[in-house]
Short mmCIF file of C-alpha atoms and ligand atoms in Angstrom, two decimals:
data_model
loop_
_atom_site.label_atom_id
_atom_site.label_comp_id
_atom_site.label_asym_id
_atom_site.label_seq_id
_atom_site.Cartn_x
_atom_site.Cartn_y
_atom_site.Cartn_z
CA MET A 1338 87.78 117.14 76.80
CA THR A 1339 89.16 114.08 75.06
CA LYS A 1340 88.68 110.95 77.15
CA GLY A 1341 90.64 107.76 76.61
CA ASN A 1342 93.20 106.91 74.01
CA VAL A 1343 91.66 107.87 70.68
CA PHE A 1344 94.99 108.63 69.01
CA GLN A 1345 97.32 106.38 67.02
CA GLY A 1346 100.59 107.26 68.68
CA ILE A 1347 101.84 107.79 72.22
CA GLN A 1348 103.31 111.24 71.53
CA THR A 1349 99.96 112.53 70.24
CA THR A 1350 98.25 110.86 73.20
CA ALA A 1351 100.65 112.42 75.72
CA ILE A 1352 100.02 115.86 74.26
CA HIS A 1353 96.29 115.81 73.49
CA ALA A 1354 94.58 113.19 75.70
CA GLY A 1355 92.50 114.73 78.47
CA GLU A 1356 92.59 118.24 77.06
CA GLY A 1357 91.43 120.43 74.20
CA PRO A 1358 90.89 124.10 73.39
CA ASP A 1359 89.05 125.83 76.26
CA PRO A 1360 85.37 126.03 75.24
CA ALA A 1361 84.93 129.36 77.08
CA THR A 1362 87.91 131.28 75.64
CA GLY A 1363 89.47 129.20 72.87
CA ALA A 1364 92.72 129.06 74.87
CA SER A 1365 94.96 126.43 73.29
CA ALA A 1366 96.80 125.70 76.56
CA PRO A 1367 94.67 124.36 79.43
CA PRO A 1368 93.46 127.08 81.80
CA LEU A 1369 94.14 126.61 85.52
CA HIS A 1370 90.93 126.22 87.54
CA MET A 1371 91.67 126.98 91.20
CA SER A 1372 88.02 127.01 92.27
CA SER A 1373 87.28 124.85 95.29
CA THR A 1374 83.55 124.74 94.53
CA PHE A 1375 81.37 124.83 91.43
CA VAL A 1376 77.98 126.48 90.91
CA THR A 1377 75.37 123.80 90.37
CA ASP A 1378 71.76 123.64 89.27
CA ASP A 1379 71.26 120.35 91.11
CA VAL A 1380 69.31 120.95 94.32
CA ALA A 1381 70.55 117.87 96.19
CA GLY A 1382 73.07 115.04 95.94
CA PHE A 1383 75.90 115.94 98.27
CA SER A 1384 76.83 112.35 99.22
CA ALA A 1385 79.92 110.89 97.63
CA HIS A 1386 77.83 107.79 96.96
CA ASP A 1387 75.85 109.82 94.37
CA LEU A 1388 78.97 110.42 92.27
CA THR A 1389 79.01 108.98 88.74
CA PRO A 1390 81.70 109.42 86.08
CA ASP A 1391 79.39 111.90 84.29
CA SER A 1392 78.54 113.97 87.37
CA PRO A 1393 79.15 117.72 86.92
CA TYR A 1394 81.92 119.36 88.97
CA LEU A 1395 80.63 119.94 92.51
CA TYR A 1396 83.53 120.34 94.94
CA ALA A 1397 87.28 120.07 94.34
CA ARG A 1398 87.73 117.07 96.68
CA TRP A 1399 85.38 115.09 94.35
CA THR A 1400 87.32 116.27 91.31
CA ASN A 1401 88.51 119.41 89.54
CA PRO A 1402 88.95 120.13 85.80
CA ASN A 1403 92.77 120.17 85.91
CA VAL A 1404 92.92 116.99 87.98
CA ALA A 1405 90.34 115.28 85.74
CA SER A 1406 92.36 116.27 82.66
CA LEU A 1407 95.56 114.79 84.13
CA GLU A 1408 93.70 111.62 85.17
CA ALA A 1409 92.43 111.18 81.59
CA LYS A 1410 95.95 111.70 80.22
CA ILE A 1411 97.50 109.14 82.58
CA ALA A 1412 94.71 106.59 81.88
CA ALA A 1413 95.21 107.08 78.12
CA LEU A 1414 98.98 106.53 78.28
CA GLN A 1415 98.68 103.62 80.70
CA GLY A 1416 95.88 102.09 78.60
CA THR A 1417 93.46 101.79 81.54
CA GLU A 1418 89.80 102.76 81.78
CA ALA A 1419 90.30 105.20 84.63
CA CYS A 1420 92.76 106.92 86.95
CA LEU A 1421 92.68 108.73 90.29
CA CYS A 1422 95.32 111.31 91.16
CA THR A 1423 96.40 111.76 94.76
CA ALA A 1424 98.41 114.26 96.81
CA SER A 1425 101.60 112.15 96.59
CA GLY A 1426 102.85 108.73 95.58
CA MET A 1427 102.52 107.63 99.21
CA ALA A 1428 98.87 108.76 99.17
CA ALA A 1429 98.39 106.51 96.11
CA ALA A 1430 99.86 103.50 97.95
CA THR A 1431 97.75 104.27 101.02
CA ALA A 1432 94.68 104.62 98.78
CA ILE A 1433 95.18 101.10 97.39
CA PHE A 1434 95.83 99.49 100.78
CA LEU A 1435 93.02 101.20 102.68
CA THR A 1436 90.43 100.74 99.93
CA PHE A 1437 91.01 97.04 99.29
CA LEU A 1438 92.19 95.72 102.69
CA SER A 1439 90.25 95.39 105.94
CA ALA A 1440 91.01 93.92 109.35
CA GLY A 1441 91.50 90.16 108.99
CA ASP A 1442 92.76 90.40 105.39
CA HIS A 1443 96.24 89.41 104.26
CA VAL A 1444 98.49 91.27 101.83
CA ILE A 1445 101.78 90.21 100.21
CA VAL A 1446 104.27 93.01 99.53
CA SER A 1447 107.75 92.94 98.08
CA ASP A 1448 110.44 92.45 100.73
CA VAL A 1449 112.33 95.30 99.09
CA SER A 1450 110.42 98.35 97.92
CA TYR A 1451 110.29 102.11 98.10
CA ALA A 1452 111.13 102.81 101.76
CA GLY A 1453 107.91 104.69 102.51
CA VAL A 1454 105.77 101.84 101.16
CA ALA A 1455 107.88 99.29 103.06
CA GLU A 1456 107.35 101.18 106.33
CA LEU A 1457 103.63 101.75 105.67
CA ALA A 1458 103.16 98.01 105.09
CA ARG A 1459 105.25 96.93 108.06
CA ASP A 1460 104.19 99.50 110.65
CA THR A 1461 100.72 100.84 109.80
CA LEU A 1462 98.82 97.94 108.23
CA PRO A 1463 99.37 95.42 111.10
CA ARG A 1464 98.14 98.10 113.54
CA LEU A 1465 94.85 98.05 111.60
CA GLY A 1466 94.55 94.25 111.88
CA ILE A 1467 95.85 93.55 108.36
CA ASP A 1468 98.33 90.66 108.06
CA VAL A 1469 101.38 91.47 105.97
CA SER A 1470 103.88 89.05 104.40
CA THR A 1471 107.04 90.51 102.90
CA VAL A 1472 108.27 88.23 100.13
CA ASN A 1473 110.94 88.35 97.43
CA LEU A 1474 108.51 88.66 94.51
CA SER A 1475 111.14 87.51 92.01
CA ASP A 1476 110.84 84.08 93.71
CA LEU A 1477 107.48 82.80 92.41
CA ALA A 1478 107.55 79.65 94.56
CA ALA A 1479 107.95 81.83 97.67
CA VAL A 1480 104.97 83.95 96.57
CA ALA A 1481 102.83 80.85 95.99
CA ASP A 1482 103.82 79.58 99.47
CA ALA A 1483 102.88 82.88 101.09
CA ILE A 1484 99.32 82.93 99.70
CA ARG A 1485 96.62 82.25 102.31
CA PRO A 1486 92.83 81.90 102.05
CA ASN A 1487 92.47 85.55 103.19
CA THR A 1488 95.05 87.01 100.78
CA ARG A 1489 93.27 89.92 99.09
CA LEU A 1490 96.16 91.75 97.42
CA ILE A 1491 99.68 91.24 96.09
CA HIS A 1492 101.49 94.58 95.84
CA SER A 1493 104.55 94.47 93.59
CA GLU A 1494 107.09 97.04 92.49
CA SER A 1495 109.15 96.62 89.32
CA PRO A 1496 111.91 97.56 88.87
CA VAL A 1497 112.25 97.65 92.63
CA ASN A 1498 113.76 100.56 94.51
CA PRO A 1499 116.72 100.74 95.11
CA ILE A 1500 118.28 97.55 93.65
CA LEU A 1501 116.39 97.37 90.31
CA ARG A 1502 115.42 93.75 90.78
CA LEU A 1503 112.49 92.84 88.49
CA THR A 1504 109.28 90.92 89.11
CA ASP A 1505 107.67 88.64 86.54
CA LEU A 1506 104.46 90.66 86.62
CA ALA A 1507 102.35 88.41 84.38
CA ALA A 1508 103.16 85.45 86.64
CA ILE A 1509 102.27 87.44 89.78
CA SER A 1510 98.95 88.49 88.16
CA ARG A 1511 98.13 84.83 87.46
CA LEU A 1512 99.00 83.80 91.03
CA ALA A 1513 96.86 86.63 92.44
CA HIS A 1514 93.87 85.94 90.19
CA ASP A 1515 93.99 82.16 90.67
CA ASN A 1516 93.64 82.86 94.39
CA GLY A 1517 90.95 85.54 94.22
CA ALA A 1518 93.32 88.42 94.98
CA LEU A 1519 94.09 91.68 93.19
CA HIS A 1520 97.54 92.55 91.84
CA SER A 1521 98.66 96.16 92.32
CA CYS A 1522 102.03 97.29 90.99
CA ASP A 1523 104.13 100.35 91.75
CA ALA A 1524 105.51 101.16 88.29
CA THR A 1525 107.09 104.50 89.25
CA PHE A 1526 110.60 103.45 88.13
CA ALA A 1527 109.34 102.19 84.75
CA SER A 1528 106.92 105.11 84.04
CA PRO A 1529 103.63 104.44 82.20
CA LEU A 1530 105.66 103.88 79.02
CA GLY A 1531 108.00 101.21 80.36
CA MET A 1532 105.54 98.33 80.65
CA ASP A 1533 102.14 97.33 79.24
CA THR A 1534 100.59 96.80 82.65
CA VAL A 1535 97.17 95.88 81.22
CA ALA A 1536 98.64 93.08 79.10
CA LEU A 1537 100.58 91.94 82.20
CA GLY A 1538 97.25 91.48 83.99
CA ILE A 1539 97.87 94.15 86.63
CA ASP A 1540 94.63 95.35 88.22
CA LEU A 1541 95.93 98.59 89.72
CA VAL A 1542 99.09 100.40 88.65
CA MET A 1543 100.39 103.22 90.82
CA HIS A 1544 102.93 105.95 90.18
CA SER A 1545 104.60 108.64 92.17
CA ILE A 1546 103.88 111.32 89.54
CA THR A 1547 106.45 113.44 91.38
CA LYS A 1548 108.93 111.40 89.34
CA TYR A 1549 108.87 110.66 85.56
CA ILE A 1550 105.29 111.74 84.83
CA GLY A 1551 105.84 115.28 86.15
CA GLY A 1552 109.47 115.02 85.17
CA HIS A 1553 110.73 118.43 86.30
CA GLY A 1554 111.09 118.11 90.07
CA ASP A 1555 108.62 120.89 90.85
CA ALA A 1556 105.43 119.14 92.02
CA VAL A 1557 104.55 116.20 94.28
CA GLY A 1558 101.67 113.91 93.32
CA GLY A 1559 100.51 110.33 92.88
CA ALA A 1560 98.20 108.27 90.67
CA VAL A 1561 96.42 104.92 90.62
CA ALA A 1562 95.13 103.61 87.28
CA GLY A 1563 92.96 100.60 86.48
CA ARG A 1564 89.44 99.46 85.66
CA ALA A 1565 86.71 102.07 86.19
CA GLU A 1566 84.93 99.94 88.79
CA LEU A 1567 88.08 99.70 90.97
CA ILE A 1568 89.04 103.34 90.51
CA SER A 1569 85.59 104.60 91.51
CA LYS A 1570 85.91 102.62 94.76
CA ILE A 1571 89.28 104.23 95.41
CA ARG A 1572 87.92 107.70 94.55
CA LEU A 1573 85.15 107.32 97.12
CA GLU A 1574 87.47 106.09 99.89
CA ALA A 1575 90.76 107.79 99.29
CA ALA A 1576 89.85 111.08 97.67
CA ILE A 1577 86.43 111.93 99.01
CA HIS A 1578 86.67 110.35 102.46
CA HIS A 1579 90.41 110.31 103.31
CA GLY A 1580 90.87 113.55 101.41
CA GLY A 1581 94.43 113.23 100.06
CA ILE A 1582 93.67 114.93 96.73
CA LEU A 1583 96.04 116.47 94.20
CA SER A 1584 95.91 120.27 93.99
CA PRO A 1585 94.77 121.79 90.66
CA PHE A 1586 98.06 123.69 90.33
CA ASN A 1587 100.13 120.52 90.75
CA ALA A 1588 97.85 118.74 88.25
CA TRP A 1589 98.42 121.59 85.77
CA LEU A 1590 102.22 121.49 86.24
CA ILE A 1591 102.40 117.67 86.06
CA GLY A 1592 100.10 117.60 83.00
CA ARG A 1593 102.42 120.06 81.25
CA GLY A 1594 105.40 117.87 82.10
CA MET A 1595 103.59 114.78 80.91
CA ALA A 1596 103.15 116.09 77.38
CA THR A 1597 106.84 115.34 76.73
CA LEU A 1598 106.96 112.01 78.64
CA PRO A 1599 107.48 109.80 75.54
CA LEU A 1600 110.34 111.99 74.31
CA ARG A 1601 111.86 112.22 77.77
CA MET A 1602 111.70 108.47 78.46
CA LYS A 1603 113.62 107.75 75.24
CA ALA A 1604 116.29 110.25 76.29
CA HIS A 1605 116.42 108.98 79.91
CA ALA A 1606 116.91 105.40 78.68
CA ALA A 1607 119.56 106.35 76.11
CA GLY A 1608 121.48 108.43 78.68
CA ALA A 1609 121.23 105.73 81.34
CA GLN A 1610 122.44 103.04 78.93
CA ALA A 1611 125.54 105.11 78.10
CA VAL A 1612 126.27 105.94 81.75
CA ALA A 1613 125.64 102.32 82.86
CA GLU A 1614 128.06 100.98 80.24
CA TRP A 1615 130.70 103.52 81.30
CA LEU A 1616 130.22 102.64 84.97
CA GLU A 1617 130.45 98.91 84.24
CA ALA A 1618 133.83 99.43 82.58
CA HIS A 1619 135.17 101.58 85.46
CA PRO A 1620 137.84 99.79 87.54
CA ASN A 1621 136.51 101.16 90.88
CA VAL A 1622 132.95 100.06 90.27
CA VAL A 1623 132.17 96.62 91.68
CA ARG A 1624 128.72 96.09 90.20
CA VAL A 1625 126.15 97.98 88.10
CA MET A 1626 122.42 97.21 88.12
CA TYR A 1627 120.55 98.46 85.06
CA PRO A 1628 117.81 96.47 83.26
CA GLY A 1629 119.28 97.48 79.89
CA LEU A 1630 122.64 95.82 80.60
CA PRO A 1631 123.14 92.18 79.52
CA SER A 1632 124.73 91.65 82.97
CA HIS A 1633 121.43 92.34 84.78
CA PRO A 1634 120.47 89.01 86.43
CA GLN A 1635 117.01 89.26 84.81
CA ALA A 1636 118.08 90.80 81.49
CA GLU A 1637 115.83 88.36 79.60
CA LEU A 1638 112.78 89.30 81.68
CA ALA A 1639 113.66 92.98 81.19
CA GLN A 1640 113.67 92.54 77.41
CA ALA A 1641 110.36 90.64 77.51
CA GLN A 1642 108.52 92.87 79.97
CA MET A 1643 109.92 96.37 79.49
CA SER A 1644 109.72 98.49 76.36
CA ASN A 1645 111.78 101.29 77.90
CA MET A 1646 114.54 100.62 80.43
CA SER A 1647 114.10 104.02 82.10
CA GLY A 1648 116.81 106.13 83.68
CA MET A 1649 117.50 104.44 87.03
CA ILE A 1650 120.88 102.86 87.76
CA SER A 1651 122.29 101.46 91.00
CA PHE A 1652 125.98 100.76 91.43
CA GLN A 1653 128.31 99.40 94.11
CA VAL A 1654 131.76 100.76 94.72
CA GLY A 1655 133.05 98.75 97.67
CA ASP A 1656 132.41 98.59 101.39
CA ALA A 1657 130.33 101.02 103.47
CA ALA A 1658 133.33 103.23 104.33
CA ALA A 1659 134.33 103.58 100.67
CA GLY A 1660 130.77 104.45 99.71
CA ALA A 1661 130.39 107.06 102.44
CA ALA A 1662 133.73 108.68 101.47
CA ILE A 1663 132.71 108.89 97.80
CA ALA A 1664 129.32 110.30 98.80
CA GLN A 1665 131.10 113.08 100.72
CA ASP A 1666 133.26 113.73 97.66
CA MET A 1667 130.14 113.90 95.49
CA ILE A 1668 128.63 116.57 97.74
CA GLU A 1669 131.76 118.68 97.28
CA LYS A 1670 132.79 117.97 93.69
CA LEU A 1671 129.81 117.16 91.48
CA ARG A 1672 128.95 120.05 89.15
CA VAL A 1673 126.07 118.62 87.14
CA ILE A 1674 124.49 115.81 89.15
CA HIS A 1675 122.69 116.93 92.31
CA TYR A 1676 123.33 114.91 95.47
CA ALA A 1677 119.65 114.53 96.45
CA VAL A 1678 116.90 111.98 96.90
CA SER A 1679 114.05 111.52 94.41
CA LEU A 1680 114.24 110.59 90.74
CA GLY A 1681 112.77 110.91 87.28
CA HIS A 1682 113.57 114.60 86.86
CA HIS A 1683 115.28 116.32 83.93
CA ARG A 1684 118.16 117.01 86.38
CA SER A 1685 120.28 114.00 87.31
CA LEU A 1686 120.18 113.03 91.00
CA ILE A 1687 122.38 110.67 92.99
CA PHE A 1688 122.16 109.33 96.55
CA TRP A 1689 124.17 106.90 98.67
CA MET A 1690 122.09 104.12 100.27
CA GLU A 1691 124.00 102.16 102.88
CA THR A 1692 122.69 98.61 103.38
CA ALA A 1693 122.99 98.36 107.18
CA GLY A 1694 120.96 101.55 107.71
CA LEU A 1695 118.19 100.47 105.32
CA MET A 1696 117.95 97.05 106.97
CA GLY A 1697 117.34 98.60 110.37
CA SER A 1698 114.88 101.30 109.32
CA SER A 1699 112.87 100.28 106.27
CA PHE A 1700 113.31 96.66 105.31
CA ARG A 1701 113.95 94.46 108.39
CA LEU A 1702 114.64 91.37 106.25
CA THR A 1703 115.14 87.75 107.20
CA ALA A 1704 118.68 86.40 106.82
CA ALA A 1705 117.86 84.80 103.44
CA GLN A 1706 116.17 87.98 102.16
CA GLU A 1707 119.10 90.10 103.30
CA GLU A 1708 121.51 87.76 101.55
CA ASN A 1709 119.56 88.27 98.32
CA TYR A 1710 119.59 92.06 98.86
CA ARG A 1711 123.34 92.06 99.49
CA SER A 1712 123.92 90.04 96.32
CA TYR A 1713 122.74 93.17 94.49
CA ALA A 1714 123.83 95.92 96.83
CA GLY A 1715 126.71 94.66 98.98
CA ASP A 1716 127.24 97.12 101.84
CA GLY A 1717 125.54 99.90 99.90
CA ILE A 1718 124.78 101.39 96.53
CA PHE A 1719 124.61 104.69 94.77
CA ARG A 1720 121.16 105.21 93.26
CA LEU A 1721 121.54 107.37 90.18
CA SER A 1722 118.59 108.91 88.39
CA VAL A 1723 119.95 109.79 84.96
CA GLY A 1724 118.37 113.05 83.84
CA LEU A 1725 118.26 114.64 80.42
CA GLU A 1726 121.72 116.22 80.38
CA ASP A 1727 124.30 115.05 77.82
CA ALA A 1728 125.74 111.67 78.83
CA GLU A 1729 129.31 113.03 78.33
CA ASP A 1730 128.72 115.67 81.02
CA LEU A 1731 127.32 113.10 83.45
CA ILE A 1732 130.25 110.77 82.81
CA ALA A 1733 132.75 113.63 83.28
CA ASP A 1734 131.02 114.48 86.57
CA LEU A 1735 131.13 110.86 87.83
CA ASP A 1736 134.77 110.61 86.70
CA ARG A 1737 135.61 113.42 89.15
CA VAL A 1738 134.58 111.30 92.13
CA LEU A 1739 135.03 107.60 91.27
C1 LIG P 2955 108.89 108.30 95.29
C2 LIG P 2955 108.26 106.98 95.28
C3 LIG P 2955 107.09 106.74 96.00
C4 LIG P 2955 106.46 107.79 96.89
O1 LIG P 2955 106.06 108.89 96.14
P1 LIG P 2955 105.94 110.39 96.75
O2 LIG P 2955 105.39 111.15 95.59
O3 LIG P 2955 107.29 110.80 97.18
O4 LIG P 2955 104.99 110.29 97.89
C5 LIG P 2955 106.52 105.48 95.93
N1 LIG P 2955 107.08 104.50 95.19
C6 LIG P 2955 108.21 104.70 94.49
C7 LIG P 2955 108.77 103.56 93.69
C8 LIG P 2955 108.84 105.94 94.50
O5 LIG P 2955 109.97 106.11 93.82
#
């Protein structure tokens, strides 16, 4: 098995890293290993503490050949030493929090983030004695103010779900490191190809691999990538002890999807740029958020920090009633785009996200934070994940309902 990024280009890396012809059969495509246990000639050593990166396969919760292959592929594309795959993106976020935070510690998370992560941080972590501050991470002075002597982790997300606000990740890394904390970043929206997270100083980068990495909407999974020393800590806690591992079959499916990630990300970005420009020119559209548009409030940061603008667009059409009526129309009239949650698939997906509902359930923002949110989203936005269909077909579909 090829470990690490030994290839010149990202397309070769996406295809060949972490895999090779099967030594037993010569199979060119990776075989699927569903075995939960592995025959060993080692008489002892059942404790997870005995695990080293060179340990032979022992039991599938430690690791499995298909999962190990996917982990090597993700680490190679992300440019990190190591990676751990998990049962879902939420399991990846939980893995980071529960490995690096203990009772009495303090964590700073983005005031706006993926709803599941927002709720995990607000509801679960305080119950475990972990102090949580929710801060607008695009406001560096606010982040600096929020840091305390017991701050162990800053968890960012960029671009942020669902408003596509960006975070200056290099600046957050510096703030974290100057204060003895780690910086973890949820880069699901950007994919591993959207940002050089190592150069940005990020210690741990997580992805919902349900999204762009898998890319086909047929398998749920998560990943955390970073330095080997940090990832082996997470493997011990999150995989071996908490047990939220990725199944071999999902690893096999997601690895197959990942081989075309560089090609897909180019097509997602090109499609999204065309759709975003069309939306911006539409008389019924109030505001479009897409990092590739010059109108994005952080367009300069996007150009500096992102090498691929990805396929996520949010747009406002008016007040909550107008949005809800259009959403109902979408359910009835869209022929190409699916009205569904999730993102990063080859099929385009759209979903209406009303501001008042999100404020009550997931975000619970202060007045100033909510004002910032509303400056992007108004009373609500449509979150559109531009798939790999022809942009003309997506535009024709949106034209039916806007
Ligand atoms: C989907 C998503 C998650 C959660 O991932 P699951 O695979 O659904 O558990 C976390 N963060 C972001 C940004 C996401 O889009």
